[in-house]
One Martini backbone bead per residue (centre of mass of N, CA, C, O) as a GRO file, in nm:
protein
  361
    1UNK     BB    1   7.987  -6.889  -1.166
    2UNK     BB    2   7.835  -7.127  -0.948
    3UNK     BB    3   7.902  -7.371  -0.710
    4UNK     BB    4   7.782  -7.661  -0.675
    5UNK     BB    5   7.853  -7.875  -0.376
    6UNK     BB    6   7.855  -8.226  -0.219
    7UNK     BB    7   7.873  -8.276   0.140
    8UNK     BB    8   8.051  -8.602   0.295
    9UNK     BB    9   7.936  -8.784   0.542
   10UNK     BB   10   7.934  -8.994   0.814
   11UNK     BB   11   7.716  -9.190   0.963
   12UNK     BB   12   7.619  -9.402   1.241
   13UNK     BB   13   7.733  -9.650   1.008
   14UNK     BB   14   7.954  -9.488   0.836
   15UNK     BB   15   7.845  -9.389   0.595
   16UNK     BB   16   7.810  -9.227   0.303
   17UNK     BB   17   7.660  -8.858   0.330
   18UNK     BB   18   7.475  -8.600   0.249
   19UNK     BB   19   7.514  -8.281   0.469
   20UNK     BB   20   7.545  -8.089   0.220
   21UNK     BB   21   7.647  -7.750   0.066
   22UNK     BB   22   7.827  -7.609  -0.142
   23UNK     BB   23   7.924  -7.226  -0.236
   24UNK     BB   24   8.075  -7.104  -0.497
   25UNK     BB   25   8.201  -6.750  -0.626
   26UNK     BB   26   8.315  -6.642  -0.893
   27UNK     BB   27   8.455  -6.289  -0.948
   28UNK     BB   28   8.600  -6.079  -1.131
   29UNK     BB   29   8.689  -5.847  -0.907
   30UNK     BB   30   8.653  -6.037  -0.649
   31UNK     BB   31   8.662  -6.251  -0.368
   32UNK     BB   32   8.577  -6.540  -0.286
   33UNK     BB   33   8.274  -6.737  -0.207
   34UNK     BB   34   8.167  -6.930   0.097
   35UNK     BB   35   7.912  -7.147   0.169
   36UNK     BB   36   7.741  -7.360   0.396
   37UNK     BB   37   7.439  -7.602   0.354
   38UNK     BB   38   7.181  -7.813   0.403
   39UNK     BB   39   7.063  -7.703   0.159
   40UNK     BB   40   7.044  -7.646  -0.185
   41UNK     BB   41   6.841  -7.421  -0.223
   42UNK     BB   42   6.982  -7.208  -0.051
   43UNK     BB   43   7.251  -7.191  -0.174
   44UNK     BB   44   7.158  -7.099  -0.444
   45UNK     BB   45   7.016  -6.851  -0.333
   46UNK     BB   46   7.274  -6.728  -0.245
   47UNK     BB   47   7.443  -6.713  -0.483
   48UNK     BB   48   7.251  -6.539  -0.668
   49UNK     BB   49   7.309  -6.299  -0.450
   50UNK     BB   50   7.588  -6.244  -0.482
   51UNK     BB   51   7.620  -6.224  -0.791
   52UNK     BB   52   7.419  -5.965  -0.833
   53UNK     BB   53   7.588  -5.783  -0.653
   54UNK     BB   54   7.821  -5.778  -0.813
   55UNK     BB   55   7.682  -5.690  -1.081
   56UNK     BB   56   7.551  -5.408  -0.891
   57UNK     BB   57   7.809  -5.315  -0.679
   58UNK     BB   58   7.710  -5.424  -0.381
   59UNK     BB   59   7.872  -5.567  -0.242
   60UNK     BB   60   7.960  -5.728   0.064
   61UNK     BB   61   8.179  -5.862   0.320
   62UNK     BB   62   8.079  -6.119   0.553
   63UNK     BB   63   8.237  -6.268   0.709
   64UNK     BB   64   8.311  -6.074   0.977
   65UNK     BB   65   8.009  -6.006   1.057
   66UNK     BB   66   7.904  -6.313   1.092
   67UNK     BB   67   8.167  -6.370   1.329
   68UNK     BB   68   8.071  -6.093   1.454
   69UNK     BB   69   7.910  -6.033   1.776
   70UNK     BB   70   7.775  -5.812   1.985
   71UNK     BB   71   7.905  -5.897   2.212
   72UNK     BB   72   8.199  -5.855   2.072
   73UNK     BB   73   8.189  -5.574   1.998
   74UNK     BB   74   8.143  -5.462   2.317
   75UNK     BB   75   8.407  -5.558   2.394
   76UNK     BB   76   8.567  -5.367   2.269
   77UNK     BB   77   8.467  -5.104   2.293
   78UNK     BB   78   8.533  -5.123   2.605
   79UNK     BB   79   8.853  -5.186   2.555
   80UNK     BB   80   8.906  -4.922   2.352
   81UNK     BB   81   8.692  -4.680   2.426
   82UNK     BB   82   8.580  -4.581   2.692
   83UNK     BB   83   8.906  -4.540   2.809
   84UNK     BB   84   8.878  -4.246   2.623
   85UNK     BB   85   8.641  -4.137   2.799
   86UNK     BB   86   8.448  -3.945   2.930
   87UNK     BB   87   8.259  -4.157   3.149
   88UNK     BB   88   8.265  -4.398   3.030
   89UNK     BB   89   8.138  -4.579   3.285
   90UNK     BB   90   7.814  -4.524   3.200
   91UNK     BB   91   7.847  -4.749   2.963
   92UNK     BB   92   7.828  -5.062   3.112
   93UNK     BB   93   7.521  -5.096   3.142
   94UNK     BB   94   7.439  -5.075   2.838
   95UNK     BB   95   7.564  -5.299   2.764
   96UNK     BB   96   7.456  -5.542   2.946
   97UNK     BB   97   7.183  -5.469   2.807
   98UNK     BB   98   7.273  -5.546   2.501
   99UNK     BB   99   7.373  -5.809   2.560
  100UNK     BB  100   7.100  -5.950   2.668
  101UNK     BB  101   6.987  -5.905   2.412
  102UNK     BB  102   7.183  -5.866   2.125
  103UNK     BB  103   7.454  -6.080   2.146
  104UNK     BB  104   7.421  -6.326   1.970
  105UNK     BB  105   7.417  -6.169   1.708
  106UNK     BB  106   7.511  -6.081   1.443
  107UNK     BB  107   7.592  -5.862   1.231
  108UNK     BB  108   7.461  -5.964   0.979
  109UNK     BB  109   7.158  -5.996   1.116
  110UNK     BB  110   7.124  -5.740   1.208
  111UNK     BB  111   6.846  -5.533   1.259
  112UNK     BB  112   6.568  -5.315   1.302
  113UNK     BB  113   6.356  -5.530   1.387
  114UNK     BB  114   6.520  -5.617   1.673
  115UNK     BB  115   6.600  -5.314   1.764
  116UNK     BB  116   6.260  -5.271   1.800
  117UNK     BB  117   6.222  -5.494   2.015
  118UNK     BB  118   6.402  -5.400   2.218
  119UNK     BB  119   6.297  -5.139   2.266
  120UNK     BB  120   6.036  -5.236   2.386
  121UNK     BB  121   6.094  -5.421   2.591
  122UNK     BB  122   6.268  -5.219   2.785
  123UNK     BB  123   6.036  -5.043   2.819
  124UNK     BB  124   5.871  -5.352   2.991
  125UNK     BB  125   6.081  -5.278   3.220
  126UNK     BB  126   6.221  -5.343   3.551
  127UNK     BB  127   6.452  -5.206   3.706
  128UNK     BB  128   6.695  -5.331   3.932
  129UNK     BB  129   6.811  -5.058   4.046
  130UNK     BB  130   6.464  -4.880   4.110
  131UNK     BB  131   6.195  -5.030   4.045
  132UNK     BB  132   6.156  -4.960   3.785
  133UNK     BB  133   6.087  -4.851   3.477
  134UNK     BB  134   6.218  -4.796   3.197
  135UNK     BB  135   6.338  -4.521   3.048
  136UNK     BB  136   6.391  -4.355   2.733
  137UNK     BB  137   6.649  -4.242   2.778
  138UNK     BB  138   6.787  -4.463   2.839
  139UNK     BB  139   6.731  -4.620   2.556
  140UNK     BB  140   6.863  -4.414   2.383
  141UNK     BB  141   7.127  -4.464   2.496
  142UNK     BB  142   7.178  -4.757   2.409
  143UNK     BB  143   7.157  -4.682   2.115
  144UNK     BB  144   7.346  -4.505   2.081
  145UNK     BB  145   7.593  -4.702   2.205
  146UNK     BB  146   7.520  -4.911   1.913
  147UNK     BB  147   7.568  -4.700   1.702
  148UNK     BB  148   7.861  -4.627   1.760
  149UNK     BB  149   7.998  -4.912   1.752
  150UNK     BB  150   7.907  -4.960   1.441
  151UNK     BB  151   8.075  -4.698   1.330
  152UNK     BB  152   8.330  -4.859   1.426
  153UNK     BB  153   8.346  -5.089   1.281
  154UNK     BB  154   8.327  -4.979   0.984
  155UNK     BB  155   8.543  -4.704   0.994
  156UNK     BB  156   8.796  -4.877   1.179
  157UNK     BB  157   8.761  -5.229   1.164
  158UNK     BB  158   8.644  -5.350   0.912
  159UNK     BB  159   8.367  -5.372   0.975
  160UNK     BB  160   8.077  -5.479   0.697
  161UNK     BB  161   7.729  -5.409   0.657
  162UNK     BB  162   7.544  -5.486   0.436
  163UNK     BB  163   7.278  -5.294   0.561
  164UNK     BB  164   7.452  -5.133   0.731
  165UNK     BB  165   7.277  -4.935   0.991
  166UNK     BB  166   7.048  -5.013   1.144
  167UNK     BB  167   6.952  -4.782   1.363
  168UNK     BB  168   6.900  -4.538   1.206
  169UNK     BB  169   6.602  -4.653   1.114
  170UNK     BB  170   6.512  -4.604   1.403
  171UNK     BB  171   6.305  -4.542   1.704
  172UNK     BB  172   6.309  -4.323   1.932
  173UNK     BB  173   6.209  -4.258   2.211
  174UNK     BB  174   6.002  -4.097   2.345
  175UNK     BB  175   6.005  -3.780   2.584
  176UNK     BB  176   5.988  -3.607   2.826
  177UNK     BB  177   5.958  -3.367   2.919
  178UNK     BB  178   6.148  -3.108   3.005
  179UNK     BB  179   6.270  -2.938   3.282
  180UNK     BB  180   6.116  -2.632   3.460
  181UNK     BB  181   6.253  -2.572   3.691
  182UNK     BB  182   6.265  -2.314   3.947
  183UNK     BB  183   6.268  -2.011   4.107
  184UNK     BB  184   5.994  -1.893   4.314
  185UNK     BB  185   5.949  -1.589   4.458
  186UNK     BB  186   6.101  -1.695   4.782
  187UNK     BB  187   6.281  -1.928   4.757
  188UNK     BB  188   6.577  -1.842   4.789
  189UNK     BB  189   6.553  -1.731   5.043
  190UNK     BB  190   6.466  -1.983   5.198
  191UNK     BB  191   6.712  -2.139   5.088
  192UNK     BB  192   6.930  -1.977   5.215
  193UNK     BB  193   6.841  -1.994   5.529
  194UNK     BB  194   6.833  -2.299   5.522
  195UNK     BB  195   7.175  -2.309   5.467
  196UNK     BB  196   7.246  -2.133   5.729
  197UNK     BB  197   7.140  -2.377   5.939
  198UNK     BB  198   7.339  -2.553   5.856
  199UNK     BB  199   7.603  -2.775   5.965
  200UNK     BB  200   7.699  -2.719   5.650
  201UNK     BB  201   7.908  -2.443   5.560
  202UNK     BB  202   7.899  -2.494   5.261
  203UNK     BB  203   7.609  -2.457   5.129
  204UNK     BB  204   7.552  -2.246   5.063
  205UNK     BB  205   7.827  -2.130   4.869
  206UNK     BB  206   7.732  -2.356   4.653
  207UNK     BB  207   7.458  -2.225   4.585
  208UNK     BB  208   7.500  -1.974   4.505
  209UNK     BB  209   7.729  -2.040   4.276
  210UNK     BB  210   7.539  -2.288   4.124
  211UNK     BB  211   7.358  -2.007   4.013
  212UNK     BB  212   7.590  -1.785   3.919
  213UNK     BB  213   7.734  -2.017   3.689
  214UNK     BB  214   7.593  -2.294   3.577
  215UNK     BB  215   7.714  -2.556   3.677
  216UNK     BB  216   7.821  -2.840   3.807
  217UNK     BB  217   7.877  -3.021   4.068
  218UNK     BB  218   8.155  -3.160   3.920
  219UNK     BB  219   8.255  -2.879   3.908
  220UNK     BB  220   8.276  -2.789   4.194
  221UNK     BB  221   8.269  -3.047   4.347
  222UNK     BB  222   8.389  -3.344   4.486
  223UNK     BB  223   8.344  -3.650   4.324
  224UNK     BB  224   8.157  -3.979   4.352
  225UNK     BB  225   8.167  -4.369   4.348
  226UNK     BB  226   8.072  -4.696   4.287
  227UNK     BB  227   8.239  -4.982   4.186
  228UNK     BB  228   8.082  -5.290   4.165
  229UNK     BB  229   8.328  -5.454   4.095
  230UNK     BB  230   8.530  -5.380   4.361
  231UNK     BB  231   8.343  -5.179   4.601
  232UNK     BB  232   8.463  -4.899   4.537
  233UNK     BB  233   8.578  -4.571   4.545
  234UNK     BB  234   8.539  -4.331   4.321
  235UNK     BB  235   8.672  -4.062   4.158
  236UNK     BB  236   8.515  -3.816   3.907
  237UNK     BB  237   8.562  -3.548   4.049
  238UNK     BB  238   8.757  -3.242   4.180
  239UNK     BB  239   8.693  -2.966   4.145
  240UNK     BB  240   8.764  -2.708   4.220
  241UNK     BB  241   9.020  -2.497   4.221
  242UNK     BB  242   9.238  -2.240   4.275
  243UNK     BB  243   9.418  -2.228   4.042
  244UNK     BB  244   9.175  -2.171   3.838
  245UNK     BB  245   9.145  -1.902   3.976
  246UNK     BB  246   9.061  -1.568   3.866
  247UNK     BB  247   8.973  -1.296   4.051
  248UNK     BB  248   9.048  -1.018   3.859
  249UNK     BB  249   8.911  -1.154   3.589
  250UNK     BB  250   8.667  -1.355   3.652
  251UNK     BB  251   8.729  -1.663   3.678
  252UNK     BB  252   8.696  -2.006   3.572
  253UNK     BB  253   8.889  -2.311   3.507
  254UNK     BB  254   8.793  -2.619   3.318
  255UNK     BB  255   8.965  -2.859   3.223
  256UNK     BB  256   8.728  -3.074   3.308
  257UNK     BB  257   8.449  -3.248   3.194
  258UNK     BB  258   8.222  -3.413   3.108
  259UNK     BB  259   8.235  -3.351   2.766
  260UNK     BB  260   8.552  -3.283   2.727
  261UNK     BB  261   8.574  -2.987   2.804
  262UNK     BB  262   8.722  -2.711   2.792
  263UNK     BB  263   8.608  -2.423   3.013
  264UNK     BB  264   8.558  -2.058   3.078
  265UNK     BB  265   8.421  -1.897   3.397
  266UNK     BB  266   8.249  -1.648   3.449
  267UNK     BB  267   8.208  -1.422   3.720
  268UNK     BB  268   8.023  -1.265   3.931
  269UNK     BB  269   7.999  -1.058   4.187
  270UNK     BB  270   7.880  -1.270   4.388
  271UNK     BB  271   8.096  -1.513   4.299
  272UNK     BB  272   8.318  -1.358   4.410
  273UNK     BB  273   8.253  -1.315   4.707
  274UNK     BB  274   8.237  -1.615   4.784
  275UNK     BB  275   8.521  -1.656   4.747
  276UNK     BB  276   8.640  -1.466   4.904
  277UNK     BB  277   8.478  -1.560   5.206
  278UNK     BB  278   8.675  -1.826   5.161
  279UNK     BB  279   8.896  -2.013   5.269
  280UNK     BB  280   9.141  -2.223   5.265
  281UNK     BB  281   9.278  -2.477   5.158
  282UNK     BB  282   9.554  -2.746   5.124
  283UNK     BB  283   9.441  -2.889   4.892
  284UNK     BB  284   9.312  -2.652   4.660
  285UNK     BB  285   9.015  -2.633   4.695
  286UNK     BB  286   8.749  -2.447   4.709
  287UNK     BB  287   8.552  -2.684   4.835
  288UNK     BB  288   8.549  -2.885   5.156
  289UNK     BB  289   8.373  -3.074   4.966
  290UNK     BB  290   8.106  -3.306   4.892
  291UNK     BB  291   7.844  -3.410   4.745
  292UNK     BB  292   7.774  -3.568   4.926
  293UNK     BB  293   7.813  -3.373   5.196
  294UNK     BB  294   7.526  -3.186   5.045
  295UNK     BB  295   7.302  -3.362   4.954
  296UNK     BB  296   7.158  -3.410   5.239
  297UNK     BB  297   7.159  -3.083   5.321
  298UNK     BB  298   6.947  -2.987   5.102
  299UNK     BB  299   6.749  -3.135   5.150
  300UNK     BB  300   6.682  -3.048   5.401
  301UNK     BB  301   6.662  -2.752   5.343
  302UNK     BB  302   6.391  -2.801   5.150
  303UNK     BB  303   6.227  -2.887   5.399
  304UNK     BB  304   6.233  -2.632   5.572
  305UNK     BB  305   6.142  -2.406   5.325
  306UNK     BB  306   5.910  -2.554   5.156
  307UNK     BB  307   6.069  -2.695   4.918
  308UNK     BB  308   5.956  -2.848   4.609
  309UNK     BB  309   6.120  -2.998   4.349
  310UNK     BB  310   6.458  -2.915   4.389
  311UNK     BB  311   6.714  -2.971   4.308
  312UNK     BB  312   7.024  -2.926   4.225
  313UNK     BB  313   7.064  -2.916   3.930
  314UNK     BB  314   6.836  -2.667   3.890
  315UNK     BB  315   7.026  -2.453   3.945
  316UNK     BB  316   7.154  -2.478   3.645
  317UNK     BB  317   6.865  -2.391   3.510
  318UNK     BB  318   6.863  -2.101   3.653
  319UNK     BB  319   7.175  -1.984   3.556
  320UNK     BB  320   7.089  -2.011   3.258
  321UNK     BB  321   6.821  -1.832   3.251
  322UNK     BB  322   6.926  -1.570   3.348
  323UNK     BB  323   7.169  -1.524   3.143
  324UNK     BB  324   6.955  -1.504   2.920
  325UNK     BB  325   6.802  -1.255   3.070
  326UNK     BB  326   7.019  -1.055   2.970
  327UNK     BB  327   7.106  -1.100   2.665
  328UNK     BB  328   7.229  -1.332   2.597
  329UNK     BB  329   7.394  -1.553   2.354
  330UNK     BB  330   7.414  -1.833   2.238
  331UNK     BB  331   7.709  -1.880   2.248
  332UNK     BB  332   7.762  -1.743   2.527
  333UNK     BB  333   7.624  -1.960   2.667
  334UNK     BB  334   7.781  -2.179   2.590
  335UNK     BB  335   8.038  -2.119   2.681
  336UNK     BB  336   7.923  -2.140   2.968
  337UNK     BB  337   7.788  -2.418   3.004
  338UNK     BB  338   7.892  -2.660   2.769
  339UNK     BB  339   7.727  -2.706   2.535
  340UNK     BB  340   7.698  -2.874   2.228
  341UNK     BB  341   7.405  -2.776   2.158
  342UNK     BB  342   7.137  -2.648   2.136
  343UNK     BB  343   6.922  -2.836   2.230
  344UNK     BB  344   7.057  -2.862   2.546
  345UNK     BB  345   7.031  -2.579   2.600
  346UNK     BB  346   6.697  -2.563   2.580
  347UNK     BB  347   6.641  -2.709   2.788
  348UNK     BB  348   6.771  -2.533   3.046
  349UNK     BB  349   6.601  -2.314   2.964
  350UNK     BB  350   6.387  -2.079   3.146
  351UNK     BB  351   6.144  -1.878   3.033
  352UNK     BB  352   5.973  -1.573   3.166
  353UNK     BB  353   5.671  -1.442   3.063
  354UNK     BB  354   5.717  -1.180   3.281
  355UNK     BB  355   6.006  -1.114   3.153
  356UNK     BB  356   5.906  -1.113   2.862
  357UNK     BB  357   5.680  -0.842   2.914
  358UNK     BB  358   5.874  -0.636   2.980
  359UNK     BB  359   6.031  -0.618   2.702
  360UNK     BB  360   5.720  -0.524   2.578
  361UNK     BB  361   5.573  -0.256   2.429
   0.00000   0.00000   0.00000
């Protein structure tokens, strides 16, 4: 049974009265809880909703959740997995994002109305970093790394959910289309040639090798970041290293990915011939450029070219699906992007229906 007892303090006038209600529960197999309220009739609510749960065996303790809130969590997580994450850097803007909206709030009282309600928000703001509307994309990231966190916090820190994790049940943000540009016509002649022209004699055998290989920009070229925190520049991937590339084999071997994995990537005769004609760096790169040093270059060489609409990553989604085009498999895809779902693996694939209306009789 349930105690309710009246806690007593002095008022302005030193006067003792009743300020409060403590509620203590014991029950046999369970361990003491109390909380102390306003008013008598929460107290005694909250009572038997306690009993109740002991009684069909779905008790919860509340207290860390209570007094963890969303700001304590995602600090600890940025202090314990972020530093343990390829790229963990990029949740930092999400985290304070998230610390903006629902940092205040107890784990114990978060749920997915609350959740549901900053998805709202956050669709219906303007980014400070692009001065544009915050798109689905983003807010899908911020709810994964809270969901994430909080996946954390139950099962490696011990600290209970009453409600279980809130995210779960939230509707995740619709996406836009998934981007399906190609190069089409005699586009490739035109963005070699003007890559030919370009002033940075790396860009040609760059563009080249990233159609060829379907790699990432930061898995062929050497990328830099700004930290915001500091105001330098650091290194975020050294790039394709001439240890790594096995030109006999024709292999490149990427010990560091995006997503933690490493993977051997076949090369094509095309992507072979481009290394062979590549000078030797001191340095150990293969390519002795950074994509700062391409990025700028590649967009002049598409707009010298008349083409439109094709960034550089593009080149990953044309590399990826003319190998399918060859007739891998999807294993054998998978093995050579590195994607990890079948899901973005699909994303990147962008097959042409009249090459695909050659293939049937």
């Amino acid at each position: 049974m349930a105690t309710i007892s009246a806690r007593k303090g002095p008022d302005e006038n030193d006067k003792m009265v009743v300020i409060g209600y403590q509620a203590i529960v014991r029950k046999k197999g369970h361990p003491s809880q109390t909380k102390t309220f306003r008013a008598k009739r929460d107290a005694e609510r909250w009572a038997r909703q306690i009993e109740s749960e002991m009684e069909r065996g779905v008790f919860v303790q509340r207290t860390e959740s209570e007094q963890t809130t969303v700001n304590n969590l995602l600090d600890r997580y940025s202090r314990e997995v972020l530093p343990t994450l390829k790229g963990g850097y990029r949740e930092q803007s999400r985290i304070k994002a998230l610390q903006n909206g629902l940092g205040a709030y107890s784990l114990a009282a978060l749920n997915s109305s609350m959740i549901a309600k900053y998805r709202d928000k956050r669709l219906s703001t303007i980014s400070e970093k692009t001065g544009r509307m915050v798109g689905p994309q983003t807010v899908k990231h911020e709810l994964g790394l809270l969901q994430r966190a909080l996946k954390m916090a139950v099962m490696e820190w011990g600290i209970a959910l009453p409600g279980g994790i809130p995210t779960a049940t939230v509707k995740k943000p619709g996406l836009p289309p998934a981007r399906n540009r190609r190069l089409v016509d005699d586009e490739e002649e035109r963005l070699l040639a003007a890559c030919a022209e370009a002033r940075n004699a790396w860009l040609r055998p760059v563009v080249i090798f990233a159609i060829e290989t379907a790699m990432r920009a930061g898995e062929i070229v050497e990328t830099w970041k700004l930290n915001k925190k500091t105001g330098k520049r650091e290194i975020v991937s050294i790039g394709l290293q001439w240890s790594e590339v096995n030109l006999k084999k024709r292999t490149a071997h990427l010990p560091e990915t995006k997503n933690g994995n490493a993977r051997t990537v076949p090369l094509s005769s095309r992507a072979v011939a481009v290394l062979e004609a590549l000078p030797r760096n001191l340095d150990g790169r293969v390519f002795g450029v950074t994509y700062e040093g391409i990025h700028q270059s590649y967009v002049r060489a598409c707009r010298r070219a008349s083409i439109t609409g094709l960034t550089f990553h593009d080149l990953r989604h044309e590399g990826i699906s003319r190998l399918a085009e060859q007739r891998l498999t999807i294993l054998e895809l998978q093995a050579i992007s590195g994607h990890k779902t079948m899901q973005m693996l699909l994303k990147y694939t962008h097959l042409r229906a009249e090459d695909l209306a050659l293939k049937l009789k």
